[in-house]
Amino acid sequence: KAGVTQTPRYLIKTRGQQVTLSCSPISGHRSVSWYQQTPGQGLQFLFEYFSETQRNKGNFPGRFSGRQFSNSRSEMNVSTLELGDSALYLCASSWRGSDYGYTFGSGTRLTVV
Amino acid sequence: GENVEQHPSTLSVQEGDSAVIKCTYSDSASNYFPWYKQELGKRPQLIIDIRSNVGEKKDQRIAVTLNKTAKHFSLHITETQPEDSAVYFCAASIRRSPMGGTASKLTFGTGTRLQVTL
């Protein structure tokens, strides 16, 4: 079966712009979580969605937001980009939640210049 | 919130030797502990996991042990091979059921870079 698909793979944006990242989970998976990966901070939890509802949120500013659609696809939006937002953004899906095992997508590499 | 500490940050072993990576967690409500392997430029992949009602689990050359009392768990890789070289992340999951819904979150350790030399 198809894995977790993230688009785009690479993105270059300018400070102050906004960006939207997309994630299509494995078919049948209803839980989608987003993580930010940087060399210095490792994998930091952004938020989790389940059946179109945000169930949990990490310690990121309000510039980071997301949503989930009825087909479980999820989008993440970052507004007013800062240089420090440059990172690999990973999406992971699970049947029901974090304690059922996550499958990660290949990520979107965001560079803010 | 949950805090997961992972040691060592780097580990170099010779091919054929064993490697051990240790993690501790802070929240006794954590009930699921997966390990991920991330090769350079690739996505993290789940290699083994253990639930809080189990003390040990094995899958060929890898094994994970869990000590709930001490709140620590470890990854053991035996007979290491060059293709085991990667960054390994431990994680702990809490699944709570507050009124009106269920919240789950996977908290990761900071990673261990394993290098298997010939």
GROMACS .gro file of N, CA, C and O in nm, chain B residues 21-87:
model
  268
  134ILE      N    1   2.183   0.144   2.334
  134ILE     CA    2   2.140   0.283   2.345
  134ILE      C    3   2.034   0.289   2.456
  134ILE      O    4   1.943   0.206   2.459
  135LYS      N    5   2.049   0.387   2.545
  135LYS     CA    6   1.961   0.393   2.661
  135LYS      C    7   1.877   0.521   2.662
  135LYS      O    8   1.925   0.628   2.624
  136CYS      N    9   1.755   0.508   2.710
  136CYS     CA   10   1.665   0.623   2.721
  136CYS      C   11   1.592   0.620   2.855
  136CYS      O   12   1.562   0.511   2.907
  137THR      N   13   1.565   0.738   2.907
  137THR     CA   14   1.483   0.750   3.025
  137THR      C   15   1.366   0.843   2.994
  137THR      O   16   1.377   0.931   2.909
  138TYR      N   17   1.254   0.820   3.060
  138TYR     CA   18   1.137   0.905   3.040
  138TYR      C   19   1.089   0.954   3.175
  138TYR      O   20   1.122   0.898   3.279
  139SER      N   21   1.011   1.060   3.173
  139SER     CA   22   0.974   1.124   3.299
  139SER      C   23   0.831   1.095   3.344
  139SER      O   24   0.802   1.092   3.464
  140ASP      N   25   0.741   1.074   3.249
  140ASP     CA   26   0.599   1.059   3.284
  140ASP      C   27   0.560   0.911   3.296
  140ASP      O   28   0.565   0.837   3.198
  141SER      N   29   0.523   0.872   3.416
  141SER     CA   30   0.488   0.731   3.440
  141SER      C   31   0.363   0.688   3.363
  141SER      O   32   0.333   0.569   3.356
  142ALA      N   33   0.290   0.783   3.304
  142ALA     CA   34   0.171   0.749   3.226
  142ALA      C   35   0.208   0.703   3.085
  142ALA      O   36   0.122   0.654   3.011
  143SER      N   37   0.333   0.717   3.046
  143SER     CA   38   0.375   0.672   2.912
  143SER      C   39   0.354   0.522   2.902
  143SER      O   40   0.385   0.447   2.994
  144ASN      N   41   0.299   0.479   2.789
  144ASN     CA   42   0.262   0.338   2.778
  144ASN      C   43   0.311   0.268   2.652
  144ASN      O   44   0.284   0.150   2.630
  145TYR      N   45   0.383   0.340   2.568
  145TYR     CA   46   0.427   0.281   2.441
  145TYR      C   47   0.561   0.343   2.406
  145TYR      O   48   0.577   0.466   2.412
  146PHE      N   49   0.659   0.256   2.368
  146PHE     CA   50   0.796   0.302   2.350
  146PHE      C   51   0.852   0.247   2.218
  146PHE      O   52   0.903   0.136   2.212
  147PRO      N   53   0.847   0.327   2.113
  147PRO     CA   54   0.902   0.283   1.984
  147PRO      C   55   1.045   0.331   1.965
  147PRO      O   56   1.090   0.428   2.028
  148TRP      N   57   1.115   0.263   1.876
  148TRP     CA   58   1.249   0.305   1.835
  148TRP      C   59   1.247   0.325   1.683
  148TRP      O   60   1.193   0.242   1.609
  149TYR      N   61   1.310   0.437   1.640
  149TYR     CA   62   1.315   0.469   1.498
  149TYR      C   63   1.459   0.476   1.452
  149TYR      O   64   1.548   0.520   1.526
  150LYS      N   65   1.481   0.435   1.329
  150LYS     CA   66   1.612   0.444   1.265
  150LYS      C   67   1.601   0.542   1.149
  150LYS      O   68   1.508   0.532   1.068
  151GLN      N   69   1.692   0.638   1.145
  151GLN     CA   70   1.690   0.736   1.038
  151GLN      C   71   1.825   0.738   0.968
  151GLN      O   72   1.925   0.781   1.025
  152GLU      N   73   1.827   0.690   0.846
  152GLU     CA   74   1.949   0.697   0.765
  152GLU      C   75   1.959   0.836   0.704
  152GLU      O   76   1.860   0.908   0.691
  153LEU      N   77   2.078   0.871   0.666
  153LEU     CA   78   2.106   1.005   0.617
  153LEU      C   79   2.016   1.041   0.499
  153LEU      O   80   2.011   0.969   0.400
  154GLY      N   81   1.943   1.151   0.514
  154GLY     CA   82   1.857   1.198   0.406
  154GLY      C   83   1.727   1.122   0.390
  154GLY      O   84   1.654   1.144   0.293
  155LYS      N   85   1.698   1.033   0.484
  155LYS     CA   86   1.575   0.954   0.471
  155LYS      C   87   1.483   0.978   0.590
  155LYS      O   88   1.518   1.042   0.687
  156ARG      N   89   1.364   0.923   0.580
  156ARG     CA   90   1.264   0.941   0.685
  156ARG      C   91   1.291   0.846   0.801
  156ARG      O   92   1.348   0.738   0.781
  157PRO      N   93   1.249   0.881   0.921
  157PRO     CA   94   1.260   0.786   1.033
  157PRO      C   95   1.172   0.664   1.007
  157PRO      O   96   1.059   0.678   0.960
  158GLN      N   97   1.225   0.546   1.038
  158GLN     CA   98   1.150   0.423   1.019
  158GLN      C   99   1.143   0.347   1.150
  158GLN      O  100   1.245   0.328   1.218
  159LEU      N  101   1.025   0.299   1.182
  159LEU     CA  102   1.003   0.222   1.304
  159LEU      C  103   1.074   0.087   1.292
  159LEU      O  104   1.054   0.014   1.194
  160ILE      N  105   1.159   0.055   1.390
  160ILE     CA  106   1.230  -0.072   1.383
  160ILE      C  107   1.184  -0.170   1.489
  160ILE      O  108   1.188  -0.292   1.469
  161ILE      N  109   1.140  -0.122   1.602
  161ILE     CA  110   1.088  -0.209   1.707
  161ILE      C  111   1.014  -0.122   1.808
  161ILE      O  112   1.042  -0.003   1.819
  162ASP      N  113   0.919  -0.182   1.877
  162ASP     CA  114   0.847  -0.107   1.978
  162ASP      C  115   0.810  -0.200   2.093
  162ASP      O  116   0.816  -0.323   2.079
  163ILE      N  117   0.776  -0.141   2.207
  163ILE     CA  118   0.739  -0.220   2.323
  163ILE      C  119   0.631  -0.146   2.400
  163ILE      O  120   0.632  -0.022   2.405
  164ARG      N  121   0.540  -0.222   2.457
  164ARG     CA  122   0.433  -0.161   2.536
  164ARG      C  123   0.464  -0.178   2.684
  164ARG      O  124   0.544  -0.263   2.724
  165SER      N  125   0.396  -0.098   2.766
  165SER     CA  126   0.431  -0.092   2.908
  165SER      C  127   0.401  -0.221   2.985
  165SER      O  128   0.448  -0.238   3.097
  166ASN      N  129   0.324  -0.310   2.926
  166ASN     CA  130   0.293  -0.436   2.994
  166ASN      C  131   0.391  -0.548   2.958
  166ASN      O  132   0.371  -0.665   2.995
  167VAL      N  133   0.498  -0.513   2.885
  167VAL     CA  134   0.597  -0.611   2.840
  167VAL      C  135   0.735  -0.566   2.885
  167VAL      O  136   0.765  -0.447   2.883
  168GLY      N  137   0.821  -0.659   2.928
  168GLY     CA  138   0.952  -0.621   2.976
  168GLY      C  139   1.062  -0.628   2.870
  168GLY      O  140   1.162  -0.558   2.880
  169GLU      N  141   1.041  -0.715   2.769
  169GLU     CA  142   1.145  -0.732   2.668
  169GLU      C  143   1.081  -0.780   2.538
  169GLU      O  144   0.982  -0.853   2.539
  170LYS      N  145   1.140  -0.739   2.428
  170LYS     CA  146   1.092  -0.782   2.297
  170LYS      C  147   1.211  -0.795   2.204
  170LYS      O  148   1.302  -0.712   2.207
  171LYS      N  149   1.211  -0.902   2.124
  171LYS     CA  150   1.323  -0.925   2.032
  171LYS      C  151   1.273  -0.940   1.890
  171LYS      O  152   1.163  -0.991   1.864
  172ASP      N  153   1.357  -0.897   1.797
  172ASP     CA  154   1.329  -0.916   1.654
  172ASP      C  155   1.463  -0.935   1.584
  172ASP      O  156   1.532  -0.839   1.555
  173GLN      N  157   1.500  -1.058   1.565
  173GLN     CA  158   1.627  -1.094   1.502
  173GLN      C  159   1.743  -1.033   1.582
  173GLN      O  160   1.764  -1.070   1.697
  174ARG      N  161   1.817  -0.941   1.523
  174ARG     CA  162   1.936  -0.888   1.592
  174ARG      C  163   1.906  -0.772   1.685
  174ARG      O  164   1.995  -0.719   1.751
  175ILE      N  165   1.784  -0.725   1.689
  175ILE     CA  166   1.753  -0.612   1.777
  175ILE      C  167   1.659  -0.654   1.888
  175ILE      O  168   1.576  -0.744   1.870
  176ALA      N  169   1.675  -0.590   2.001
  176ALA     CA  170   1.589  -0.617   2.116
  176ALA      C  171   1.570  -0.488   2.194
  176ALA      O  172   1.654  -0.397   2.188
  177VAL      N  173   1.459  -0.479   2.261
  177VAL     CA  174   1.433  -0.364   2.346
  177VAL      C  175   1.391  -0.415   2.484
  177VAL      O  176   1.319  -0.515   2.495
  178THR      N  177   1.440  -0.350   2.588
  178THR     CA  178   1.402  -0.383   2.725
  178THR      C  179   1.341  -0.261   2.789
  178THR      O  180   1.375  -0.147   2.757
  179LEU      N  181   1.248  -0.283   2.880
  179LEU     CA  182   1.178  -0.176   2.949
  179LEU      C  183   1.176  -0.202   3.098
  179LEU      O  184   1.140  -0.312   3.143
  180ASN      N  185   1.215  -0.102   3.174
  180ASN     CA  186   1.207  -0.109   3.320
  180ASN      C  187   1.113   0.003   3.364
  180ASN      O  188   1.152   0.120   3.372
  181LYS      N  189   0.987  -0.032   3.390
  181LYS     CA  190   0.887   0.069   3.425
  181LYS      C  191   0.916   0.136   3.558
  181LYS      O  192   0.890   0.254   3.577
  182THR      N  193   0.968   0.060   3.652
  182THR     CA  194   0.997   0.116   3.784
  182THR      C  195   1.101   0.226   3.774
  182THR      O  196   1.085   0.333   3.833
  183ALA      N  197   1.206   0.200   3.699
  183ALA     CA  198   1.313   0.298   3.683
  183ALA      C  199   1.284   0.397   3.572
  183ALA      O  200   1.358   0.494   3.554
  184LYS      N  201   1.181   0.373   3.495
  184LYS     CA  202   1.143   0.457   3.382
  184LYS      C  203   1.257   0.469   3.281
  184LYS      O  204   1.295   0.580   3.241
  185HIS      N  205   1.312   0.355   3.243
  185HIS     CA  206   1.408   0.358   3.135
  185HIS      C  207   1.394   0.238   3.045
  185HIS      O  208   1.342   0.133   3.084
  186PHE      N  209   1.435   0.256   2.920
  186PHE     CA  210   1.427   0.150   2.821
  186PHE      C  211   1.551   0.158   2.732
  186PHE      O  212   1.611   0.264   2.719
  187SER      N  213   1.586   0.045   2.676
  187SER     CA  214   1.712   0.036   2.601
  187SER      C  215   1.693  -0.042   2.472
  187SER      O  216   1.610  -0.133   2.463
  188LEU      N  217   1.776  -0.005   2.375
  188LEU     CA  218   1.782  -0.075   2.247
  188LEU      C  219   1.913  -0.150   2.240
  188LEU      O  220   2.019  -0.093   2.268
  189HIS      N  221   1.906  -0.278   2.204
  189HIS     CA  222   2.025  -0.361   2.193
  189HIS      C  223   2.034  -0.413   2.049
  189HIS      O  224   1.939  -0.472   1.999
  190ILE      N  225   2.148  -0.388   1.987
  190ILE     CA  226   2.172  -0.441   1.853
  190ILE      C  227   2.292  -0.534   1.862
  190ILE      O  228   2.401  -0.492   1.906
  191THR      N  229   2.274  -0.660   1.825
  191THR     CA  230   2.384  -0.756   1.829
  191THR      C  231   2.439  -0.777   1.688
  191THR      O  232   2.371  -0.746   1.588
  192GLU      N  233   2.562  -0.825   1.683
  192GLU     CA  234   2.627  -0.857   1.555
  192GLU      C  235   2.609  -0.742   1.455
  192GLU      O  236   2.560  -0.760   1.344
  193THR      N  237   2.651  -0.624   1.496
  193THR     CA  238   2.629  -0.505   1.413
  193THR      C  239   2.694  -0.518   1.276
  193THR      O  240   2.799  -0.583   1.260
  194GLN      N  241   2.628  -0.453   1.179
  194GLN     CA  242   2.673  -0.454   1.041
  194GLN      C  243   2.682  -0.310   0.992
  194GLN      O  244   2.617  -0.222   1.048
  195PRO      N  245   2.762  -0.283   0.889
  195PRO     CA  246   2.775  -0.145   0.839
  195PRO      C  247   2.640  -0.081   0.806
  195PRO      O  248   2.622   0.039   0.828
  196GLU      N  249   2.544  -0.160   0.760
  196GLU     CA  250   2.413  -0.101   0.727
  196GLU      C  251   2.332  -0.062   0.850
  196GLU      O  252   2.225  -0.002   0.839
  197ASP      N  253   2.382  -0.094   0.969
  197ASP     CA  254   2.317  -0.047   1.093
  197ASP      C  255   2.355   0.098   1.122
  197ASP      O  256   2.295   0.160   1.210
  198SER      N  257   2.453   0.151   1.053
  198SER     CA  258   2.496   0.289   1.074
  198SER      C  259   2.382   0.384   1.039
  198SER      O  260   2.328   0.381   0.927
  199ALA      N  261   2.343   0.464   1.136
  199ALA     CA  262   2.229   0.556   1.120
  199ALA      C  263   2.212   0.632   1.251
  199ALA      O  264   2.287   0.612   1.347
  200VAL      N  265   2.112   0.720   1.254
  200VAL     CA  266   2.073   0.784   1.379
  200VAL      C  267   1.951   0.710   1.433
  200VAL      O  268   1.854   0.685   1.359
   0.00000   0.00000   0.00000
